[in-house]
């Protein structure tokens, strides 16, 4: 899941590579490394920990005419300097950085070991370097050696490669993202996403699987299946990749504040009061003609899809939501005429890409994606962008708002129901007011300071808000947190309730208010400390937090704004790294 950046030509390499890694470290941040090519020789720097640790060992003004760099999220081998990338071939002829997983690395390792080749690291990546070198030593050119290795490798990889004694920045891609950038002046670059390339490049090309090639400062040559292919470079809007904190102390807080704006932007993009909904008719027809809408996602995107499925169901459509990594095991019903919606912030989620492989190209699909031109965006037969702008913090916030709002708008368009667009706008206002009441939420977060466990409970749509809020609390405040529908507590989880355990109860639906409040009484009787977060219309004296009323199906927006802020503020109180929580990476490009 790591990040790759590389460049050749007229660049300040140290600055280009290190600043590029900082823009990619949301993809993984357990160790980092880089290599410079200079006069036929390659110099290597690697460090465990943050990009700052790497920067401290890379000399200023280091000479070079090409460079590659990597920020790692270990899949094979522990977090050590020797396992950090760039990885070298056994004979130091090939240096490369890799994003992905090599499924048959054990077989390849055995194949190379038989030839007497030894290994320094525990990574699957080193095997690729030595395999390419094996083909070089068989007399192949660097390009043919890469192609030879690709034919033997099963798995996912984006590779940036340097060869000792051969100028040129080489690349290869299969199932992991890789973007090439054509520079201003004599520069060519590559990276795992667009952000590190925005300052030096003007034209961009996202590579297709199976592509490999080489770039010099003046040219890019690409191949597929041994044949030369033309790459189409296009421009991108720099604004979409801004890394500016705009005065906020953390990206997560900035992105929480942007959530309501993302909802309004989606309404503006797809609805106007005079003409109604503006979605492509063909897309709406495909959905309407299906016998079931199947929503697939992971993490926060899964919770957005659960709420969206409920919204479709309560509006007269048949919809079901599944965790992508489970759906691929074939254990759920397959409708006769499905319409698939795949939800992913990065558009590179490996589990969703596997779903697409299973769905095939005949069945209609819709990608609900943030990252433009990402793999899922390109592979789905329809795509709608949530237009949330770059989301840097690892924990998703504004993307969730965009995903759910956009799916609800699609449902509104199918029903030609303008109250959906209006409801989303009202929910954006409500969520914005929740964010403005951060002081009240901070006072609640203080009471969570010693909590090791917490519960979120709700019924109906409020339960989905509980699930997403509970995930946030786990991710960034490291509290063991469970989300349960209120009615389910008595069937087991209530056994875990101990004195003072904090329980957040969401009450956004007048009709369900009585039931969930009686569940809260049961918890109180067993010593829990409940915090009721209610919509104004169904609030009662003593509730911990009251948000401006919205229709119950839109209540998850203000409720989740509460959950996001509670988790953020607790994480800060606990002195944690809120934008980069431990063990996580933003874009999950491995299974
Ligand atoms: N499999 C490689 C490793 O563990 C790369 C991991 C990644 O893409 O994050 O070093």
XYZ file of C-alpha atoms and ligand atoms in Angstrom:
601
model
C 0.000 0.000 0.000
C 3.055 2.144 -0.054
C 3.809 5.224 -2.092
C 6.238 5.539 -4.965
C 7.778 8.609 -6.524
C 10.513 8.944 -9.135
C 11.888 11.433 -11.609
C 14.497 12.047 -14.273
C 15.812 15.299 -15.800
C 16.066 18.813 -14.583
C 15.058 18.306 -10.918
C 16.317 19.059 -7.436
C 16.105 15.361 -6.562
C 16.437 15.544 -2.810
C 13.639 18.090 -2.582
C 11.457 16.448 -5.263
C 11.694 12.965 -3.775
C 11.334 13.914 -0.107
C 8.447 16.336 -0.667
C 6.802 13.744 -2.938
C 7.083 11.112 -0.188
C 5.497 13.491 2.322
C 2.500 13.795 -0.002
C 2.297 10.019 -0.285
C 2.909 8.935 3.261
C -0.872 8.545 3.785
C -0.307 5.341 1.798
C 2.038 3.890 4.397
C 4.546 5.280 6.818
C 6.506 2.596 8.608
C 9.775 3.261 6.783
C 11.048 5.204 3.809
C 13.936 5.194 1.371
C 15.320 6.640 -1.831
C 18.055 6.079 -4.409
C 19.878 8.507 -6.696
C 21.395 7.602 -10.054
C 24.595 9.520 -10.767
C 27.243 8.775 -13.412
C 26.347 5.118 -13.671
C 26.352 4.594 -9.899
C 23.411 4.323 -7.528
C 23.427 5.577 -3.938
C 20.894 4.280 -1.449
C 19.375 5.820 1.711
C 16.797 4.102 3.908
C 15.374 4.697 7.369
C 12.785 3.207 9.659
C 9.972 5.566 10.692
C 8.888 8.812 9.133
C 10.090 10.645 6.039
C 11.806 13.080 8.458
C 14.058 10.258 9.608
C 15.002 9.603 6.006
C 15.559 13.325 5.329
C 18.021 13.477 8.226
C 20.369 11.002 6.503
C 20.137 12.262 2.905
C 22.847 14.891 2.230
C 21.746 18.295 0.924
C 22.650 18.941 -2.720
C 23.176 15.245 -3.445
C 24.196 14.913 -7.113
C 21.964 12.825 -9.380
C 20.358 12.562 -12.795
C 17.473 10.296 -11.769
C 15.913 9.176 -8.499
C 13.328 6.855 -6.986
C 11.737 6.912 -3.523
C 9.282 4.945 -1.416
C 7.264 5.111 1.758
C 6.425 1.610 2.974
C 3.498 -0.200 4.564
C 5.046 -3.603 5.207
C 3.274 -6.686 3.914
C 6.228 -9.114 3.808
C 8.978 -8.781 6.395
C 9.157 -6.606 9.481
C 9.809 -2.900 9.663
C 13.613 -2.776 9.343
C 16.110 -0.805 7.291
C 16.983 -3.927 5.300
C 13.329 -4.491 4.392
C 12.747 -0.836 3.476
C 12.761 0.079 -0.209
C 14.529 0.643 -2.578
C 15.385 -3.051 -2.688
C 18.508 -4.180 -4.578
C 19.208 -7.269 -6.643
C 21.794 -9.652 -5.193
C 24.459 -8.188 -7.518
C 23.437 -4.525 -7.028
C 22.639 -4.088 -10.717
C 18.927 -3.378 -10.138
C 17.394 -0.996 -7.558
C 13.645 -0.716 -7.325
C 10.693 0.509 -5.289
C 7.504 -1.531 -5.231
C 3.891 -1.048 -4.277
C 1.956 -4.292 -4.102
C 2.286 -7.945 -3.195
C 3.940 -10.765 -5.147
C 1.723 -13.825 -4.645
C 4.240 -16.379 -5.949
C 7.339 -14.849 -4.346
C 8.197 -18.084 -2.523
C 8.312 -20.045 -5.786
C 10.344 -17.293 -7.456
C 12.709 -17.164 -4.495
C 13.223 -20.932 -4.740
C 13.824 -20.615 -8.508
C 16.508 -17.963 -7.902
C 17.994 -19.758 -4.894
C 18.548 -22.789 -7.109
C 20.752 -20.569 -9.281
C 22.789 -19.705 -6.179
C 21.206 -16.311 -5.626
C 20.979 -15.219 -1.976
C 18.721 -12.654 -0.319
C 19.291 -9.877 2.178
C 15.706 -8.951 3.103
C 12.481 -10.754 3.992
C 10.469 -8.860 1.387
C 8.684 -10.159 -1.657
C 10.076 -7.093 -3.447
C 13.731 -8.165 -3.384
C 12.736 -11.199 -5.453
C 11.603 -8.902 -8.293
C 14.939 -7.038 -8.290
C 16.945 -10.253 -8.435
C 14.642 -11.785 -11.052
C 15.167 -8.777 -13.334
C 18.892 -9.033 -12.715
C 18.770 -12.739 -13.544
C 17.359 -11.879 -16.993
C 19.973 -9.121 -17.449
C 22.689 -11.658 -16.753
C 21.097 -13.937 -19.340
C 21.914 -11.181 -21.841
C 18.566 -9.369 -21.966
C 18.252 -5.583 -22.243
C 16.796 -3.788 -19.191
C 13.372 -3.532 -20.905
C 13.327 -7.191 -21.888
C 14.564 -8.187 -18.446
C 11.619 -6.328 -16.896
C 9.223 -7.958 -19.365
C 10.738 -11.372 -18.644
C 10.215 -10.863 -14.913
C 6.654 -9.621 -15.426
C 5.797 -12.824 -17.254
C 6.893 -14.878 -14.228
C 5.359 -12.738 -11.485
C 1.824 -13.275 -10.129
C 0.564 -10.413 -8.052
C 0.264 -6.674 -7.863
C 3.032 -4.208 -8.503
C 3.828 -0.662 -9.385
C 7.584 -0.499 -9.884
C 10.102 2.295 -10.415
C 13.470 0.841 -11.372
C 17.074 2.079 -11.784
C 19.865 0.040 -13.388
C 23.501 0.467 -12.372
C 25.443 1.737 -15.408
C 22.318 2.418 -17.525
C 20.680 5.839 -17.428
C 16.887 5.927 -17.582
C 14.012 5.602 -15.156
C 12.186 2.316 -15.807
C 8.679 1.388 -14.716
C 6.139 -1.445 -14.710
C 2.574 -1.725 -13.485
C 0.018 -4.401 -12.674
C -2.954 -3.939 -10.319
C -1.246 -1.212 -8.251
C -1.612 2.421 -9.315
C 1.098 4.266 -11.234
C 0.812 7.685 -12.861
C 3.378 9.164 -15.259
C 3.915 12.929 -15.423
C 5.440 14.925 -18.269
C 7.329 17.887 -16.888
C 7.746 21.537 -17.492
C 11.102 21.678 -19.252
C 13.162 18.544 -19.479
C 11.574 16.450 -16.755
C 9.653 13.178 -16.622
C 8.273 11.752 -13.398
C 6.122 9.004 -11.949
C 4.224 8.431 -8.700
C 1.517 6.368 -7.045
C -0.869 9.303 -7.384
C -0.980 12.773 -8.864
C -0.199 14.871 -5.775
C 3.639 14.609 -5.819
C 3.719 15.430 -9.542
C 1.602 18.593 -9.528
C 4.471 21.070 -9.011
C 6.801 19.665 -11.674
C 4.465 18.230 -14.334
C 1.774 19.500 -16.678
C 0.640 16.319 -18.471
C -0.379 13.085 -16.750
C -1.101 9.517 -17.828
C -2.463 6.803 -15.509
C -0.981 3.482 -16.668
C -3.005 0.412 -17.621
C -2.165 -2.982 -16.152
C 0.616 -4.795 -17.955
C 2.386 -1.601 -19.045
C 6.142 -1.205 -18.701
C 8.672 1.166 -20.178
C 11.403 3.710 -19.682
C 11.672 7.465 -19.408
C 14.561 9.798 -20.100
C 14.439 13.545 -19.500
C 13.056 14.051 -23.020
C 10.929 11.018 -23.784
C 8.699 8.277 -22.408
C 8.490 4.923 -24.161
C 5.876 2.406 -23.052
C 5.105 -1.213 -23.970
C 2.399 -3.780 -23.390
C 2.828 -7.469 -24.254
C 6.111 -6.623 -25.964
C 4.512 -4.039 -28.261
C 5.117 -0.283 -28.200
C 2.009 1.656 -27.088
C 1.101 5.356 -27.173
C 0.263 7.009 -23.861
C -2.368 9.748 -23.697
C -1.244 12.588 -21.410
C -3.883 15.023 -20.143
C -3.907 17.957 -17.742
C -5.269 18.026 -14.182
C -6.542 20.765 -11.924
C -3.875 21.631 -9.340
C -6.529 22.739 -6.840
C -7.737 19.137 -6.541
C -4.386 18.111 -5.084
C -3.759 20.932 -2.630
C -1.808 20.008 0.488
C -2.495 23.254 2.287
C -3.647 22.990 5.924
C -5.253 26.426 5.501
C -4.592 27.329 9.116
C -5.993 24.133 10.648
C -3.685 22.226 13.011
C -4.449 18.874 11.335
C -5.798 17.623 8.025
C -8.499 15.639 9.798
C -9.968 18.749 11.419
C -9.794 20.630 8.109
C -11.520 17.739 6.343
C -14.258 17.436 8.997
C -14.976 21.129 8.406
C -15.124 20.505 4.644
C -17.727 17.711 4.950
C -20.883 19.854 4.743
C -19.409 21.738 1.758
C -18.815 18.428 -0.038
C -22.487 17.530 0.461
C -23.603 20.885 -0.984
C -21.211 20.499 -3.914
C -22.736 17.134 -4.760
C -26.231 18.586 -4.692
C -25.069 21.477 -6.909
C -23.357 19.094 -9.364
C -26.386 16.824 -9.788
C -29.488 18.841 -9.063
C -30.950 22.188 -9.882
C -34.212 23.452 -8.519
C -35.544 24.431 -11.961
C -34.615 21.282 -13.914
C -34.516 18.623 -11.210
C -31.810 15.937 -11.203
C -29.074 16.046 -13.814
C -27.776 12.455 -13.837
C -27.224 10.632 -17.103
C -30.521 9.002 -18.122
C -28.775 5.837 -19.281
C -27.306 5.346 -15.829
C -30.676 5.818 -14.131
C -32.337 3.424 -16.595
C -29.720 0.762 -15.899
C -30.359 1.021 -12.169
C -34.136 1.088 -12.571
C -34.050 -2.003 -14.812
C -32.043 -4.057 -12.289
C -33.733 -6.399 -9.848
C -31.334 -5.457 -7.030
C -28.773 -2.764 -6.308
C -25.695 -4.385 -4.753
C -23.399 -1.984 -2.905
C -19.808 -3.015 -2.223
C -17.321 -1.173 -0.024
C -14.787 -1.491 2.803
C -14.389 0.431 6.081
C -16.124 3.813 6.079
C -17.229 3.273 2.486
C -19.030 0.129 3.648
C -20.865 2.066 6.347
C -21.815 4.730 3.800
C -23.105 1.947 1.567
C -25.112 0.369 4.420
C -26.891 3.684 5.007
C -27.353 4.140 1.250
C -28.792 0.620 0.865
C -31.292 1.375 3.633
C -32.152 4.621 1.857
C -32.774 2.793 -1.446
C -34.847 0.155 0.375
C -37.008 2.683 2.193
C -37.575 4.431 -1.144
C -38.968 1.349 -2.813
C -35.834 -0.167 -4.420
C -34.277 -3.464 -3.530
C -30.724 -2.949 -2.309
C -28.127 -4.832 -0.266
C -24.713 -3.798 0.995
C -21.748 -6.114 1.496
C -18.154 -5.891 2.699
C -16.131 -6.253 -0.505
C -13.510 -8.629 0.911
C -16.296 -11.026 1.974
C -18.536 -10.675 -1.048
C -15.767 -12.094 -3.230
C -16.069 -15.432 -1.424
C -19.424 -16.038 -3.104
C -21.375 -16.509 0.140
C -24.100 -13.964 -0.587
C -27.095 -14.209 -2.941
C -26.477 -13.214 -6.530
C -29.500 -11.462 -8.030
C -30.488 -12.311 -11.613
C -30.177 -8.753 -12.849
C -27.943 -6.853 -10.454
C -26.659 -3.321 -10.656
C -23.403 -2.965 -8.724
C -22.272 0.189 -6.944
C -18.625 0.157 -5.808
C -17.666 2.786 -3.262
C -14.041 3.796 -2.730
C -12.338 7.056 -1.759
C -9.039 6.201 -3.447
C -10.509 4.236 -6.335
C -7.642 1.770 -5.793
C -9.072 -0.503 -3.069
C -7.725 -3.952 -3.922
C -10.760 -5.824 -2.547
C -13.088 -3.797 -4.749
C -10.897 -4.369 -7.779
C -11.246 -8.116 -7.086
C -15.039 -7.599 -7.016
C -14.810 -5.980 -10.457
C -12.806 -8.974 -11.713
C -15.633 -11.251 -10.528
C -18.455 -9.062 -11.838
C -16.976 -8.958 -15.341
C -17.678 -6.376 -18.018
C -21.185 -7.425 -19.066
C -22.953 -6.351 -15.864
C -23.466 -2.617 -15.317
C -21.459 -1.022 -12.523
C -21.182 2.411 -10.977
C -18.039 3.614 -9.187
C -18.609 6.200 -6.453
C -15.061 7.475 -6.202
C -13.051 10.484 -5.075
C -9.725 10.022 -6.904
C -10.060 10.973 -10.571
C -8.992 8.431 -13.187
C -8.265 5.824 -10.513
C -8.519 2.130 -11.360
C -12.096 1.709 -10.104
C -13.158 4.934 -11.852
C -11.728 3.621 -15.123
C -12.978 0.067 -14.818
C -16.606 0.671 -13.811
C -19.039 1.128 -16.679
C -20.254 4.357 -15.010
C -18.459 6.660 -12.595
C -19.610 9.500 -10.358
C -16.984 11.514 -8.516
C -17.747 12.762 -5.017
C -15.586 15.844 -5.701
C -14.336 15.976 -2.109
C -10.881 17.206 -3.113
C -7.765 15.569 -1.733
C -8.414 13.779 1.569
C -5.084 13.583 3.370
C -5.941 12.356 6.888
C -5.956 8.565 6.946
C -9.354 8.394 8.671
C -12.065 9.197 6.147
C -14.375 12.093 7.032
C -15.502 14.356 4.206
C -15.417 11.440 1.752
C -18.030 9.606 3.800
C -20.286 12.658 3.562
C -19.765 12.887 -0.190
C -20.341 9.155 -0.770
C -23.566 8.959 1.181
C -24.926 12.243 -0.184
C -24.177 11.200 -3.767
C -25.823 7.801 -3.435
C -28.894 9.393 -1.841
C -29.036 11.857 -4.750
C -29.006 8.967 -7.229
C -31.955 7.501 -5.324
C -33.685 10.904 -5.353
C -33.199 11.085 -9.123
C -34.673 7.599 -9.633
C -37.745 8.705 -7.674
C -37.714 12.205 -9.163
C -38.024 13.350 -5.557
C -36.646 16.807 -4.946
C -37.050 16.454 -1.169
C -33.935 14.257 -1.220
C -31.745 17.096 -2.513
C -33.416 19.443 -0.044
C -32.930 16.969 2.800
C -29.218 16.706 2.039
C -28.863 20.486 2.082
C -30.673 20.652 5.440
C -28.431 17.859 6.772
C -25.344 19.800 5.600
C -26.547 22.810 7.617
C -27.206 20.634 10.639
C -23.770 18.949 10.412
C -22.160 22.370 10.054
C -23.811 23.537 13.259
C -22.604 20.401 15.033
C -19.067 21.269 13.967
C -19.561 24.812 15.259
C -20.421 23.304 18.673
C -16.984 21.671 18.948
C -16.507 23.084 22.465
C -19.435 21.046 23.766
C -18.081 17.934 22.063
C -14.649 18.638 23.525
C -16.146 18.701 27.023
C -17.584 15.232 26.303
C -14.256 14.012 24.912
C -12.647 14.924 28.256
C -14.882 12.319 29.921
C -13.596 9.672 27.489
C -9.969 10.314 28.371
C -9.478 7.167 30.466
C -11.850 4.952 28.467
C -10.479 1.642 27.195
C -13.844 0.545 25.810
C -16.871 2.382 24.454
C -20.209 1.605 22.823
C -22.269 3.362 20.177
C -25.924 2.426 19.940
C -28.763 3.446 17.666
C -31.734 2.087 15.780
C -32.621 2.400 12.120
C -30.435 4.924 10.321
C -28.923 5.993 13.651
C -27.246 2.592 13.937
C -25.191 3.284 10.784
C -24.020 6.542 12.373
C -22.970 4.486 15.386
C -20.964 2.083 13.234
C -19.074 4.826 11.451
C -18.457 6.809 14.652
C -17.246 3.691 16.418
C -14.806 3.015 13.583
C -13.429 6.564 13.917
C -12.930 6.137 17.669
C -10.983 2.920 17.068
C -8.926 4.301 14.223
C -7.624 7.517 15.681
C -8.205 7.405 19.456
C -7.360 3.683 19.831
C -10.430 3.011 22.004
C -11.890 -0.469 21.721
C -15.342 0.458 20.541
C -18.408 -1.538 19.543
C -21.482 -0.380 17.647
C -24.776 -2.193 18.209
C -28.379 -1.719 17.239
C -30.169 -0.854 20.496
C -32.329 -3.977 20.360
C -29.344 -6.279 20.020
C -27.649 -5.299 23.295
C -29.674 -7.722 25.388
C -28.689 -10.585 23.107
C -25.100 -10.605 24.346
C -23.102 -7.381 24.337
C -24.737 -6.046 27.505
C -22.603 -8.599 29.373
C -19.638 -6.328 28.651
C -21.178 -3.286 30.308
C -19.207 -2.296 33.392
C -19.288 0.727 35.648
C -18.494 4.006 33.869
C -18.163 2.536 30.387
C -19.141 5.374 28.013
C -22.042 4.707 25.638
C -23.060 7.165 22.929
C -26.705 6.733 21.909
C -27.856 8.406 18.700
C -31.505 9.454 18.697
C -32.454 10.962 15.373
C -35.874 9.412 14.880
C -38.898 10.391 16.955
C -40.633 7.069 16.260
C -37.695 5.043 17.572
C -36.827 7.430 20.365
C -38.790 5.611 23.070
C -37.197 2.257 22.252
C -33.604 3.472 22.143
C -34.082 5.549 25.276
C -35.301 2.466 27.107
C -32.174 0.618 25.901
C -30.144 3.468 27.394
C -31.978 2.994 30.724
C -30.930 -0.668 30.713
C -27.312 0.386 30.225
C -27.541 3.024 32.927
C -28.901 0.425 35.349
C -25.733 -1.585 34.766
C -23.381 1.282 35.524
C -22.644 2.629 32.016
C -22.315 6.376 31.446
C -24.614 7.202 28.545
C -24.269 10.247 26.305
C -27.461 10.787 24.326
C -26.935 12.679 21.088
C -30.365 13.659 19.821
C -32.101 15.569 17.096
C -33.843 18.713 18.400
C -37.295 17.337 17.579
C -36.849 14.286 19.812
C -34.473 15.669 22.423
C -35.133 15.472 26.169
C -33.711 17.286 29.107
C -30.430 15.761 30.174
C -29.329 14.751 26.653
C -25.601 15.264 26.262
C -25.771 16.946 22.848
C -28.608 18.190 20.652
C -28.267 18.804 16.910
C -30.597 20.780 14.618
C -33.438 18.573 13.442
C -33.382 16.805 10.063
C -35.490 13.995 8.659
C -34.458 10.698 10.379
C -32.830 9.225 7.261
C -30.513 12.258 7.073
C -29.643 12.230 10.785
C -26.450 10.192 10.191
C -24.812 13.331 8.775
C -24.969 15.478 11.944
C -24.514 12.377 14.112
C -21.373 11.329 12.280
C -20.048 14.904 12.394
C -20.389 14.497 16.174
C -18.636 11.095 16.088
C -15.809 12.413 13.910
C -15.184 15.405 16.168
C -15.429 13.356 19.373
C -12.808 10.937 18.001
C -10.583 13.745 16.717
C -10.713 15.698 19.996
C -10.043 12.589 22.076
C -7.112 11.648 19.857
C -5.635 15.127 20.390
C -6.218 14.917 24.161
C -4.374 11.612 24.168
C -1.465 13.127 22.234
C -1.830 10.728 19.291
C -0.854 11.187 15.666
C -4.375 11.936 14.473
C -3.644 12.255 10.740
C -1.539 9.103 10.609
C -2.820 6.531 13.078
C -0.713 3.451 13.761
C -0.869 0.390 11.497
C -3.199 2.042 8.977
C -2.785 3.364 5.461
C -5.304 5.415 3.575
C -5.443 3.574 0.336
C -5.704 -0.183 0.916
C -4.190 -1.583 -2.245
C -3.459 -5.049 -0.851
C -5.920 -7.818 0.065
N 5.221 -6.063 -0.425
C 6.135 -4.955 -0.264
C 6.766 -4.955 1.122
O 6.266 -5.507 2.072
C 5.491 -3.639 -0.576
C 4.349 -3.357 0.345
C 3.423 -2.235 -0.064
O 3.033 -2.077 -1.203
O 3.025 -1.499 0.848
O 7.806 -4.372 1.275
